[in-house]
């Protein structure tokens, strides 16, 4: 568009560093505040239930919900960074740093999984009740996988993979900023490039099995080979949207001006649109194949999402994840205008939380209903079948994990430049144009 | 490590900027010449490829004649394996087609400029592969003259296709795919057809190319419309890359049969299709670029990029195999686990392990730069992948059927010579069509390749 090519050397300091007077320099403090507040509400907030079992189960379901949501943002950051290095992308260099901050939250947020490995885990994971499992031949058959010891071992592996990759990419990118020569900067580019393909494989496997462990196993009878791909689709949607939100507000604060342009927003918007369709494709295929074959072992998972308010929630997932973003991201102009795009981005991130809610909360209600039925409390069972209970725990842990995320994200944000200033492809990215 | 100068470290994959796609700095005119001359005056190699292809097409003709005379009883089908090589070959050929659409549509949307050197021939391959694929469902009906019954045409018999059957969706999906691919290919051809028309030395050639060039004169307005149409077609063709093989996977996955019914089938089939398609592109282009002297347009870098896509999709297919196996066990369903153990260790274990070694293990060689930059190695690899992907469909179809829920009906399926003749013959059809394409149409999108040459950049020769 402009006749003159933008040069990296011409970038002004206020374009590429966090303004110390702006709220962005204090995001980490906001994060700490939210985390403290959130955990306090989550653990100490009131619960509508009387039975201790139900209180605890609901509390830890809310915990898992918030944890999975924050984790998905970090995983998104990691896979975004990996893919950009893997395919040698140049368009994305100007926005990649923000994804690196999100990626850096991963080792810290992932620690949130530890309580679920220990005592409280049995409130949400039915398979942790060994004596009960032994009477259930279908769960007994998976005992070699679904047991405390191997769950812990696998979690250790995920933690190692996620932390190892995130810290390696983050560190190299940070060191590249301080490189003394273009040779040295190129060296760091090569290192990241080298790790990317290996990282992608490690990411794919750890994310898939992590999703099996923390979410699919909530209903230990149910299984789907597509599950990992479904989770990936949500993760990819979330990160592209997160980049739009953060960059839009950084620009409102006067940063990244002329660095990230309508061209980059356009591309991010295209990916939001593309992954919206991809999510729909995966979600539909999973549902459709199970619906068509109509095998009870598989359909029951959808059945208890098709009652009362849970059905409304299912509709929200369909409309909120597909219909609305599909039509509102179609037009070219809407993707290029960040004032508009940011609303879609917010919506998609919100729907990522709702999707995880839809995955995580119904098994709680399903189990609570069966327990109530066993105890003869038919009215309570009906309540769980038909009504969604949003409790203080759900809200609290959502706030808490967003807080943990923001703490690390904000710390990383203020400690580095806003773009990888010595990346060999930055100049191409600054001058990026869609045809 | 750091001592080695960065610039020299990997000229094919520089850390800054991009390698030039067309090597040797030819002018626009030279590119036109290099692509058009072999069409106007085919090299000897063309005849060496065409004659055996035609002979194989004869085998196909013979097999089809025999089939129509005697019926599908000449095939090796039995009970319980009543779906044999016809469906295997159908899925194999439809899959091959996918690389063409991925290159022409998806890589276009992803701004992958290297696609310009390979898209024309890959799209041609798509169309011919779909033609080959369509032979099998048509012929396996036993009465191919009644194939139009599969279309919802009002008729006096009161017959109506079953809209709940994925086999019918196949008819719609493949027909749409074929139509859009053909249109996309043709739209891309128009400027080059005009070039061929303008170069024609005989009246007949000028007339023939002229009719199909639709009066293209290369004015700015023409180009503007052309580019818009191309972008729209790319957008429309993109979902088709996914939908066709998704529907094909539904043929299996909507059933309740262990080994067929699994939710990952749609994306797994799509990845496999792209995998096999790219292998076929390599199989075709590696010899052709040499025979036609086009090694500076379809460069090592192009081959390397395609090899990387093969590695990616091959690994995705490996991921799907792994998931299927894991979930078969995790499901706790004994029939499900039996189907998979039987695949790997039952009577068809040989087929299963051919599939695994060709599809999952052999592409891992692409991790080595030496392999992915060697045309010979890639050619051999592409043959392995073609074999492996045919066997994948064989394994899915036959192993899931041959041992059904009633052990007394278990049987071992063996193809007959006529099954083999149909498969081999379909390659004859494919290669014959491809040779005819090489004979009459420019195999490289001349106009598109020129747009990725440095002279086409508006900043060319400009130091701002």
Short mmCIF file of C-alpha atoms in Angstrom, two decimals, chain B residues 28-457:
data_model
loop_
_atom_site.label_atom_id
_atom_site.label_comp_id
_atom_site.label_asym_id
_atom_site.label_seq_id
_atom_site.Cartn_x
_atom_site.Cartn_y
_atom_site.Cartn_z
CA UNK B 28 9.12 -14.53 -19.59
CA UNK B 29 9.47 -15.50 -23.21
CA UNK B 30 11.90 -18.30 -22.40
CA UNK B 31 9.45 -19.76 -19.87
CA UNK B 32 6.70 -19.78 -22.48
CA UNK B 33 9.01 -21.53 -24.93
CA UNK B 34 10.19 -24.12 -22.43
CA UNK B 35 6.65 -25.11 -21.52
CA UNK B 36 5.03 -24.92 -24.95
CA UNK B 37 7.60 -26.55 -27.18
CA UNK B 38 7.20 -30.07 -25.73
CA UNK B 39 3.45 -29.77 -26.34
CA UNK B 40 3.96 -28.75 -29.93
CA UNK B 41 6.71 -31.25 -30.55
CA UNK B 42 6.57 -34.08 -28.02
CA UNK B 43 9.83 -35.72 -26.98
CA UNK B 44 10.43 -39.42 -27.62
CA UNK B 45 9.81 -40.14 -23.96
CA UNK B 46 6.18 -39.19 -24.44
CA UNK B 47 5.70 -42.07 -26.88
CA UNK B 48 7.53 -44.41 -24.54
CA UNK B 49 5.02 -43.53 -21.85
CA UNK B 50 1.95 -43.41 -24.03
CA UNK B 51 2.21 -46.78 -25.76
CA UNK B 52 2.43 -48.94 -22.61
CA UNK B 53 -0.33 -46.84 -21.04
CA UNK B 54 -2.53 -47.55 -24.00
CA UNK B 55 -1.74 -51.27 -23.69
CA UNK B 56 -2.83 -51.21 -20.04
CA UNK B 57 -5.99 -49.40 -21.05
CA UNK B 58 -6.60 -52.36 -23.35
CA UNK B 59 -6.35 -54.65 -20.32
CA UNK B 60 -9.00 -52.51 -18.65
CA UNK B 61 -11.23 -52.76 -21.69
CA UNK B 62 -10.85 -56.52 -21.72
CA UNK B 63 -11.61 -56.82 -18.01
CA UNK B 64 -14.68 -54.63 -18.30
CA UNK B 65 -15.96 -56.56 -21.31
CA UNK B 66 -15.52 -59.83 -19.45
CA UNK B 67 -17.23 -58.35 -16.41
CA UNK B 68 -20.22 -57.15 -18.40
CA UNK B 69 -20.52 -60.50 -20.14
CA UNK B 70 -20.38 -62.70 -17.05
CA UNK B 71 -21.23 -60.36 -14.18
CA UNK B 72 -19.51 -59.63 -10.89
CA UNK B 73 -19.20 -63.35 -10.20
CA UNK B 74 -15.82 -63.22 -11.91
CA UNK B 75 -14.49 -61.25 -8.94
CA UNK B 76 -13.28 -62.88 -5.75
CA UNK B 77 -16.18 -61.67 -3.61
CA UNK B 78 -17.59 -64.11 -1.11
CA UNK B 79 -19.79 -64.04 1.93
CA UNK B 80 -18.93 -62.28 4.30
CA UNK B 81 -16.52 -60.24 2.13
CA UNK B 82 -19.07 -58.89 -0.28
CA UNK B 83 -17.31 -55.57 -0.70
CA UNK B 84 -13.92 -56.20 -2.25
CA UNK B 85 -11.53 -54.53 -4.63
CA UNK B 86 -14.16 -52.40 -6.31
CA UNK B 87 -14.60 -50.25 -3.22
CA UNK B 88 -10.88 -50.45 -2.44
CA UNK B 89 -10.00 -49.13 -5.90
CA UNK B 90 -12.72 -46.50 -5.74
CA UNK B 91 -11.46 -45.07 -2.46
CA UNK B 92 -7.86 -45.32 -3.66
CA UNK B 93 -8.53 -43.30 -6.79
CA UNK B 94 -10.74 -40.71 -5.15
CA UNK B 95 -8.01 -40.20 -2.58
CA UNK B 96 -5.37 -39.66 -5.25
CA UNK B 97 -7.38 -36.76 -6.57
CA UNK B 98 -7.18 -34.76 -3.38
CA UNK B 99 -3.66 -33.45 -3.81
CA UNK B 100 -4.68 -31.57 -6.93
CA UNK B 101 -7.42 -29.67 -5.15
CA UNK B 102 -5.27 -29.04 -2.11
CA UNK B 103 -2.55 -27.56 -4.30
CA UNK B 104 -4.88 -25.53 -6.46
CA UNK B 105 -7.27 -24.26 -3.79
CA UNK B 106 -5.90 -24.52 -0.26
CA UNK B 107 -2.28 -23.68 -1.06
CA UNK B 108 -3.60 -20.74 -3.08
CA UNK B 109 -5.44 -19.41 -0.03
CA UNK B 110 -2.30 -19.98 2.03
CA UNK B 111 -0.24 -17.93 -0.46
CA UNK B 112 2.10 -20.83 -1.21
CA UNK B 113 3.66 -19.50 -4.39
CA UNK B 114 5.49 -22.70 -5.21
CA UNK B 115 2.16 -24.24 -6.10
CA UNK B 116 2.24 -22.44 -9.47
CA UNK B 117 4.77 -24.89 -10.91
CA UNK B 118 2.79 -28.00 -10.03
CA UNK B 119 -0.88 -27.01 -9.84
CA UNK B 120 -1.79 -27.57 -13.48
CA UNK B 121 -0.57 -31.14 -13.68
CA UNK B 122 -1.85 -31.94 -10.19
CA UNK B 123 -5.32 -30.70 -11.10
CA UNK B 124 -5.26 -32.73 -14.30
CA UNK B 125 -4.30 -35.71 -12.18
CA UNK B 126 -7.28 -34.99 -9.92
CA UNK B 127 -9.72 -35.08 -12.78
CA UNK B 128 -8.31 -38.27 -14.25
CA UNK B 129 -8.17 -39.96 -10.85
CA UNK B 130 -11.83 -39.15 -10.26
CA UNK B 131 -12.67 -40.57 -13.69
CA UNK B 132 -10.86 -43.79 -12.72
CA UNK B 133 -12.64 -43.85 -9.38
CA UNK B 134 -16.05 -43.49 -10.96
CA UNK B 135 -15.52 -46.65 -13.03
CA UNK B 136 -15.70 -48.87 -9.98
CA UNK B 137 -19.02 -48.01 -8.34
CA UNK B 138 -20.52 -47.86 -11.82
CA UNK B 139 -19.23 -51.27 -12.86
CA UNK B 140 -19.77 -53.01 -9.56
CA UNK B 141 -23.53 -52.55 -9.93
CA UNK B 142 -23.27 -55.30 -12.53
CA UNK B 143 -25.67 -53.37 -14.71
CA UNK B 144 -23.88 -50.11 -15.35
CA UNK B 145 -26.46 -49.02 -17.91
CA UNK B 146 -28.82 -48.54 -14.97
CA UNK B 147 -26.41 -46.37 -13.00
CA UNK B 148 -28.66 -43.35 -13.49
CA UNK B 149 -30.98 -44.96 -10.95
CA UNK B 150 -28.62 -43.59 -8.34
CA UNK B 151 -29.78 -40.09 -9.26
CA UNK B 152 -33.09 -38.76 -7.96
CA UNK B 153 -34.79 -38.62 -11.36
CA UNK B 154 -38.60 -38.91 -11.27
CA UNK B 155 -39.57 -42.10 -13.14
CA UNK B 156 -42.53 -44.31 -13.92
CA UNK B 157 -41.21 -47.12 -11.68
CA UNK B 158 -41.72 -45.01 -8.60
CA UNK B 159 -38.12 -45.74 -7.60
CA UNK B 160 -36.27 -43.21 -5.53
CA UNK B 161 -32.75 -43.41 -4.12
CA UNK B 162 -32.35 -43.80 -0.38
CA UNK B 163 -31.38 -40.40 0.92
CA UNK B 164 -30.24 -41.88 4.21
CA UNK B 165 -27.52 -43.89 2.52
CA UNK B 166 -23.98 -42.51 2.42
CA UNK B 167 -23.60 -44.28 -0.92
CA UNK B 168 -26.04 -41.76 -2.36
CA UNK B 169 -24.19 -38.88 -0.70
CA UNK B 170 -21.12 -40.23 -2.47
CA UNK B 171 -22.86 -39.71 -5.80
CA UNK B 172 -23.52 -36.07 -4.93
CA UNK B 173 -20.15 -35.43 -3.33
CA UNK B 174 -18.04 -36.94 -6.09
CA UNK B 175 -20.15 -35.39 -8.84
CA UNK B 176 -19.81 -31.94 -7.26
CA UNK B 177 -16.14 -32.48 -6.75
CA UNK B 178 -15.60 -33.49 -10.34
CA UNK B 179 -17.57 -30.54 -11.69
CA UNK B 180 -15.84 -27.93 -9.55
CA UNK B 181 -12.37 -29.40 -10.16
CA UNK B 182 -12.96 -29.40 -13.87
CA UNK B 183 -14.18 -25.80 -13.82
CA UNK B 184 -11.29 -24.67 -11.67
CA UNK B 185 -8.81 -26.39 -13.92
CA UNK B 186 -10.40 -24.95 -17.03
CA UNK B 187 -10.54 -21.39 -15.71
CA UNK B 188 -6.85 -21.61 -14.89
CA UNK B 189 -6.15 -22.92 -18.38
CA UNK B 190 -7.79 -20.08 -20.30
CA UNK B 191 -4.82 -17.67 -20.48
CA UNK B 192 -2.50 -20.52 -21.45
CA UNK B 193 -4.92 -21.80 -24.05
CA UNK B 194 -4.79 -18.33 -25.58
CA UNK B 195 -1.00 -18.55 -25.60
CA UNK B 196 -1.24 -21.89 -27.38
CA UNK B 197 -3.70 -20.38 -29.85
CA UNK B 198 -1.41 -17.48 -30.59
CA UNK B 199 1.54 -19.80 -31.15
CA UNK B 200 -0.41 -22.24 -33.35
CA UNK B 201 1.06 -22.88 -36.76
CA UNK B 202 -1.86 -24.77 -38.29
CA UNK B 203 -5.43 -23.71 -38.78
CA UNK B 204 -6.90 -26.63 -36.91
CA UNK B 205 -4.76 -26.02 -33.85
CA UNK B 206 -5.59 -22.34 -33.87
CA UNK B 207 -9.28 -23.11 -34.14
CA UNK B 208 -9.24 -25.79 -31.44
CA UNK B 209 -7.29 -23.78 -28.90
CA UNK B 210 -9.14 -20.66 -29.96
CA UNK B 211 -12.56 -22.11 -29.15
CA UNK B 212 -11.51 -23.10 -25.66
CA UNK B 213 -9.62 -19.87 -25.04
CA UNK B 214 -12.99 -18.07 -25.15
CA UNK B 215 -11.57 -15.06 -26.90
CA UNK B 216 -9.01 -14.29 -24.24
CA UNK B 217 -6.90 -11.28 -25.22
CA UNK B 218 -5.10 -10.67 -21.94
CA UNK B 219 -6.54 -7.21 -21.35
CA UNK B 220 -6.44 -5.79 -17.85
CA UNK B 221 -10.17 -6.22 -17.56
CA UNK B 222 -9.83 -9.90 -18.49
CA UNK B 223 -7.22 -10.40 -15.85
CA UNK B 224 -9.30 -8.64 -13.24
CA UNK B 225 -12.28 -10.91 -13.84
CA UNK B 226 -10.05 -13.91 -14.08
CA UNK B 227 -8.38 -13.29 -10.72
CA UNK B 228 -11.72 -12.75 -9.00
CA UNK B 229 -13.15 -15.94 -10.48
CA UNK B 230 -10.04 -17.84 -9.48
CA UNK B 231 -10.22 -16.67 -5.88
CA UNK B 232 -13.91 -17.51 -5.64
CA UNK B 233 -13.38 -20.95 -7.12
CA UNK B 234 -10.50 -21.54 -4.71
CA UNK B 235 -12.79 -20.65 -1.81
CA UNK B 236 -15.50 -22.96 -3.12
CA UNK B 237 -13.12 -25.82 -3.82
CA UNK B 238 -11.53 -25.70 -0.37
CA UNK B 239 -14.43 -27.30 1.54
CA UNK B 240 -14.64 -29.88 -1.24
CA UNK B 241 -11.16 -31.14 -0.39
CA UNK B 242 -12.57 -32.07 2.98
CA UNK B 243 -16.11 -33.03 2.09
CA UNK B 244 -15.47 -35.66 -0.55
CA UNK B 245 -13.30 -37.96 1.46
CA UNK B 246 -15.38 -37.25 4.54
CA UNK B 247 -18.39 -38.66 2.72
CA UNK B 248 -16.30 -41.58 1.48
CA UNK B 249 -15.30 -42.28 5.09
CA UNK B 250 -19.00 -42.17 6.03
CA UNK B 251 -19.53 -45.15 3.71
CA UNK B 252 -17.73 -47.11 6.37
CA UNK B 253 -18.07 -45.15 9.58
CA UNK B 254 -21.86 -44.81 9.80
CA UNK B 255 -22.07 -48.59 10.11
CA UNK B 256 -21.81 -50.45 13.38
CA UNK B 257 -19.02 -52.69 12.22
CA UNK B 258 -15.93 -52.83 14.45
CA UNK B 259 -13.02 -51.41 12.48
CA UNK B 260 -15.32 -49.19 10.42
CA UNK B 261 -17.30 -47.35 13.02
CA UNK B 262 -14.98 -44.82 14.63
CA UNK B 263 -15.33 -41.06 14.92
CA UNK B 264 -11.87 -40.11 13.65
CA UNK B 265 -12.59 -41.55 10.20
CA UNK B 266 -13.46 -38.27 8.43
CA UNK B 267 -10.27 -36.27 9.08
CA UNK B 268 -8.21 -39.45 8.97
CA UNK B 269 -9.49 -40.26 5.48
CA UNK B 270 -8.87 -36.70 4.34
CA UNK B 271 -5.28 -36.77 5.61
CA UNK B 272 -4.74 -40.13 3.92
CA UNK B 273 -6.18 -38.83 0.67
CA UNK B 274 -3.84 -35.86 0.58
CA UNK B 275 -0.99 -38.15 1.52
CA UNK B 276 -1.62 -40.52 -1.36
CA UNK B 277 -2.34 -37.68 -3.77
CA UNK B 278 0.98 -36.01 -3.13
CA UNK B 279 2.73 -39.32 -3.60
CA UNK B 280 1.10 -39.66 -7.00
CA UNK B 281 2.09 -36.09 -7.92
CA UNK B 282 5.69 -37.00 -7.15
CA UNK B 283 5.42 -40.26 -9.08
CA UNK B 284 4.25 -38.34 -12.14
CA UNK B 285 6.34 -35.19 -11.94
CA UNK B 286 9.75 -36.54 -11.03
CA UNK B 287 10.21 -38.32 -14.37
CA UNK B 288 8.34 -35.70 -16.39
CA UNK B 289 10.37 -32.74 -15.16
CA UNK B 290 13.45 -34.58 -16.40
CA UNK B 291 12.07 -35.74 -19.74
CA UNK B 292 10.59 -32.34 -20.49
CA UNK B 293 13.63 -30.38 -19.27
CA UNK B 294 11.66 -28.47 -16.67
CA UNK B 295 13.95 -29.02 -13.71
CA UNK B 296 14.47 -25.29 -13.28
CA UNK B 297 10.72 -24.68 -12.91
CA UNK B 298 9.78 -27.74 -10.88
CA UNK B 299 12.88 -27.48 -8.71
CA UNK B 300 14.30 -29.54 -5.88
CA UNK B 301 12.67 -27.02 -3.54
CA UNK B 302 9.26 -27.91 -4.96
CA UNK B 303 9.91 -31.60 -4.46
CA UNK B 304 11.11 -30.95 -0.93
CA UNK B 305 7.96 -29.02 -0.06
CA UNK B 306 5.79 -31.84 -1.35
CA UNK B 307 7.89 -34.36 0.56
CA UNK B 308 7.26 -32.40 3.74
CA UNK B 309 3.51 -32.51 3.14
CA UNK B 310 3.86 -36.25 2.70
CA UNK B 311 5.68 -36.47 6.02
CA UNK B 312 3.01 -34.39 7.75
CA UNK B 313 0.03 -36.24 6.34
CA UNK B 314 1.76 -39.60 6.75
CA UNK B 315 2.28 -38.81 10.41
CA UNK B 316 -1.35 -37.72 10.75
CA UNK B 317 -2.38 -41.04 9.30
CA UNK B 318 -0.06 -42.74 11.79
CA UNK B 319 -1.73 -40.74 14.58
CA UNK B 320 -5.11 -42.00 13.41
CA UNK B 321 -3.93 -45.63 13.29
CA UNK B 322 -2.63 -45.20 16.82
CA UNK B 323 -5.86 -43.62 18.08
CA UNK B 324 -7.95 -46.38 16.52
CA UNK B 325 -5.86 -49.03 18.17
CA UNK B 326 -5.78 -47.29 21.52
CA UNK B 327 -9.50 -46.58 21.63
CA UNK B 328 -10.31 -50.09 20.41
CA UNK B 329 -8.66 -51.31 23.59
CA UNK B 330 -9.83 -48.42 25.79
CA UNK B 331 -13.45 -48.87 24.76
CA UNK B 332 -13.47 -52.16 26.64
CA UNK B 333 -15.54 -53.57 23.79
CA UNK B 334 -14.21 -57.08 23.00
CA UNK B 335 -15.45 -56.98 19.39
CA UNK B 336 -13.67 -53.71 18.80
CA UNK B 337 -10.36 -54.99 20.20
CA UNK B 338 -10.76 -58.25 18.32
CA UNK B 339 -11.10 -56.41 15.03
CA UNK B 340 -7.84 -54.61 15.57
CA UNK B 341 -5.83 -57.49 16.95
CA UNK B 342 -7.11 -59.52 14.03
CA UNK B 343 -5.92 -56.83 11.64
CA UNK B 344 -2.42 -56.82 13.00
CA UNK B 345 -1.98 -60.51 13.78
CA UNK B 346 -4.75 -62.35 11.92
CA UNK B 347 -4.67 -63.91 8.46
CA UNK B 348 -4.30 -60.49 6.84
CA UNK B 349 -1.41 -59.40 9.04
CA UNK B 350 0.81 -59.28 5.96
CA UNK B 351 -1.42 -56.60 4.43
CA UNK B 352 -1.55 -54.67 7.68
CA UNK B 353 2.21 -54.58 8.03
CA UNK B 354 2.69 -53.57 4.40
CA UNK B 355 0.36 -50.69 5.17
CA UNK B 356 2.18 -49.66 8.34
CA UNK B 357 5.65 -49.88 6.82
CA UNK B 358 4.70 -48.00 3.64
CA UNK B 359 2.48 -45.35 5.19
CA UNK B 360 3.95 -44.65 8.59
CA UNK B 361 7.53 -45.84 8.60
CA UNK B 362 8.79 -45.06 5.09
CA UNK B 363 7.74 -41.36 5.10
CA UNK B 364 9.83 -40.87 8.23
CA UNK B 365 12.87 -40.95 5.92
CA UNK B 366 11.81 -37.48 4.83
CA UNK B 367 13.21 -36.17 8.11
CA UNK B 368 16.59 -36.48 6.41
CA UNK B 369 17.46 -33.61 4.11
CA UNK B 370 19.40 -35.94 1.83
CA UNK B 371 16.28 -37.99 1.17
CA UNK B 372 13.82 -35.15 0.70
CA UNK B 373 16.13 -33.40 -1.77
CA UNK B 374 16.89 -36.44 -3.86
CA UNK B 375 14.49 -36.97 -6.77
CA UNK B 376 15.41 -40.64 -7.00
CA UNK B 377 14.78 -41.30 -3.32
CA UNK B 378 11.51 -39.39 -3.46
CA UNK B 379 10.39 -41.29 -6.50
CA UNK B 380 10.95 -44.61 -4.73
CA UNK B 381 9.26 -43.27 -1.61
CA UNK B 382 6.25 -42.14 -3.62
CA UNK B 383 5.80 -45.65 -5.02
CA UNK B 384 5.89 -47.06 -1.49
CA UNK B 385 3.25 -44.58 -0.38
CA UNK B 386 1.02 -45.44 -3.33
CA UNK B 387 1.26 -49.10 -2.44
CA UNK B 388 0.71 -48.43 1.24
CA UNK B 389 -2.38 -46.33 0.65
CA UNK B 390 -3.94 -48.92 -1.59
CA UNK B 391 -3.33 -51.48 1.13
CA UNK B 392 -4.84 -49.20 3.75
CA UNK B 393 -8.17 -49.34 1.97
CA UNK B 394 -7.77 -53.06 1.46
CA UNK B 395 -7.10 -53.58 5.16
CA UNK B 396 -10.04 -51.43 6.24
CA UNK B 397 -12.46 -53.10 3.85
CA UNK B 398 -11.46 -56.73 3.94
CA UNK B 399 -10.18 -57.33 7.47
CA UNK B 400 -13.27 -55.82 9.02
CA UNK B 401 -15.53 -58.04 6.94
CA UNK B 402 -13.82 -61.39 6.68
CA UNK B 403 -14.39 -62.35 10.30
CA UNK B 404 -17.88 -61.22 11.18
CA UNK B 405 -19.95 -61.86 14.29
CA UNK B 406 -20.70 -65.45 13.28
CA UNK B 407 -17.47 -67.50 13.28
CA UNK B 408 -19.01 -70.23 11.12
CA UNK B 409 -19.23 -67.77 8.24
CA UNK B 410 -15.63 -66.59 8.49
CA UNK B 411 -13.80 -66.81 5.22
CA UNK B 412 -10.57 -65.74 3.56
CA UNK B 413 -11.04 -63.36 0.67
CA UNK B 414 -8.88 -63.82 -2.40
CA UNK B 415 -9.01 -61.68 -5.51
CA UNK B 416 -9.16 -63.28 -8.95
CA UNK B 417 -7.15 -62.43 -12.02
CA UNK B 418 -10.05 -60.18 -13.09
CA UNK B 419 -9.85 -58.12 -9.94
CA UNK B 420 -6.19 -57.62 -10.71
CA UNK B 421 -6.89 -56.79 -14.35
CA UNK B 422 -9.37 -54.12 -13.31
CA UNK B 423 -6.88 -52.48 -10.95
CA UNK B 424 -3.95 -52.63 -13.36
CA UNK B 425 -6.20 -51.58 -16.20
CA UNK B 426 -7.42 -48.55 -14.27
CA UNK B 427 -3.81 -47.38 -14.14
CA UNK B 428 -3.85 -47.71 -17.92
CA UNK B 429 -6.86 -45.41 -18.08
CA UNK B 430 -5.20 -42.95 -15.73
CA UNK B 431 -1.84 -42.84 -17.50
CA UNK B 432 -3.41 -42.68 -20.95
CA UNK B 433 -5.47 -39.68 -19.97
CA UNK B 434 -2.45 -38.08 -18.37
CA UNK B 435 -0.33 -38.64 -21.48
CA UNK B 436 -3.03 -37.05 -23.62
CA UNK B 437 -3.01 -34.09 -21.26
CA UNK B 438 0.75 -33.74 -21.68
CA UNK B 439 0.34 -34.01 -25.42
CA UNK B 440 -2.25 -31.27 -25.87
CA UNK B 441 -2.07 -28.88 -22.95
CA UNK B 442 0.75 -26.95 -21.29
CA UNK B 443 1.56 -28.96 -18.16
CA UNK B 444 2.72 -25.89 -16.26
CA UNK B 445 0.53 -22.87 -15.63
CA UNK B 446 2.66 -20.51 -17.69
CA UNK B 447 0.84 -17.34 -16.71
CA UNK B 448 0.88 -18.22 -13.02
CA UNK B 449 4.55 -19.17 -12.91
CA UNK B 450 5.39 -15.79 -14.38
CA UNK B 451 3.65 -14.05 -11.48
CA UNK B 452 6.09 -15.54 -8.97
CA UNK B 453 9.19 -14.52 -10.93
CA UNK B 454 11.04 -11.47 -9.65
CA UNK B 455 10.16 -9.44 -12.75
CA UNK B 456 6.50 -9.59 -11.75
CA UNK B 457 7.07 -7.83 -8.43
#
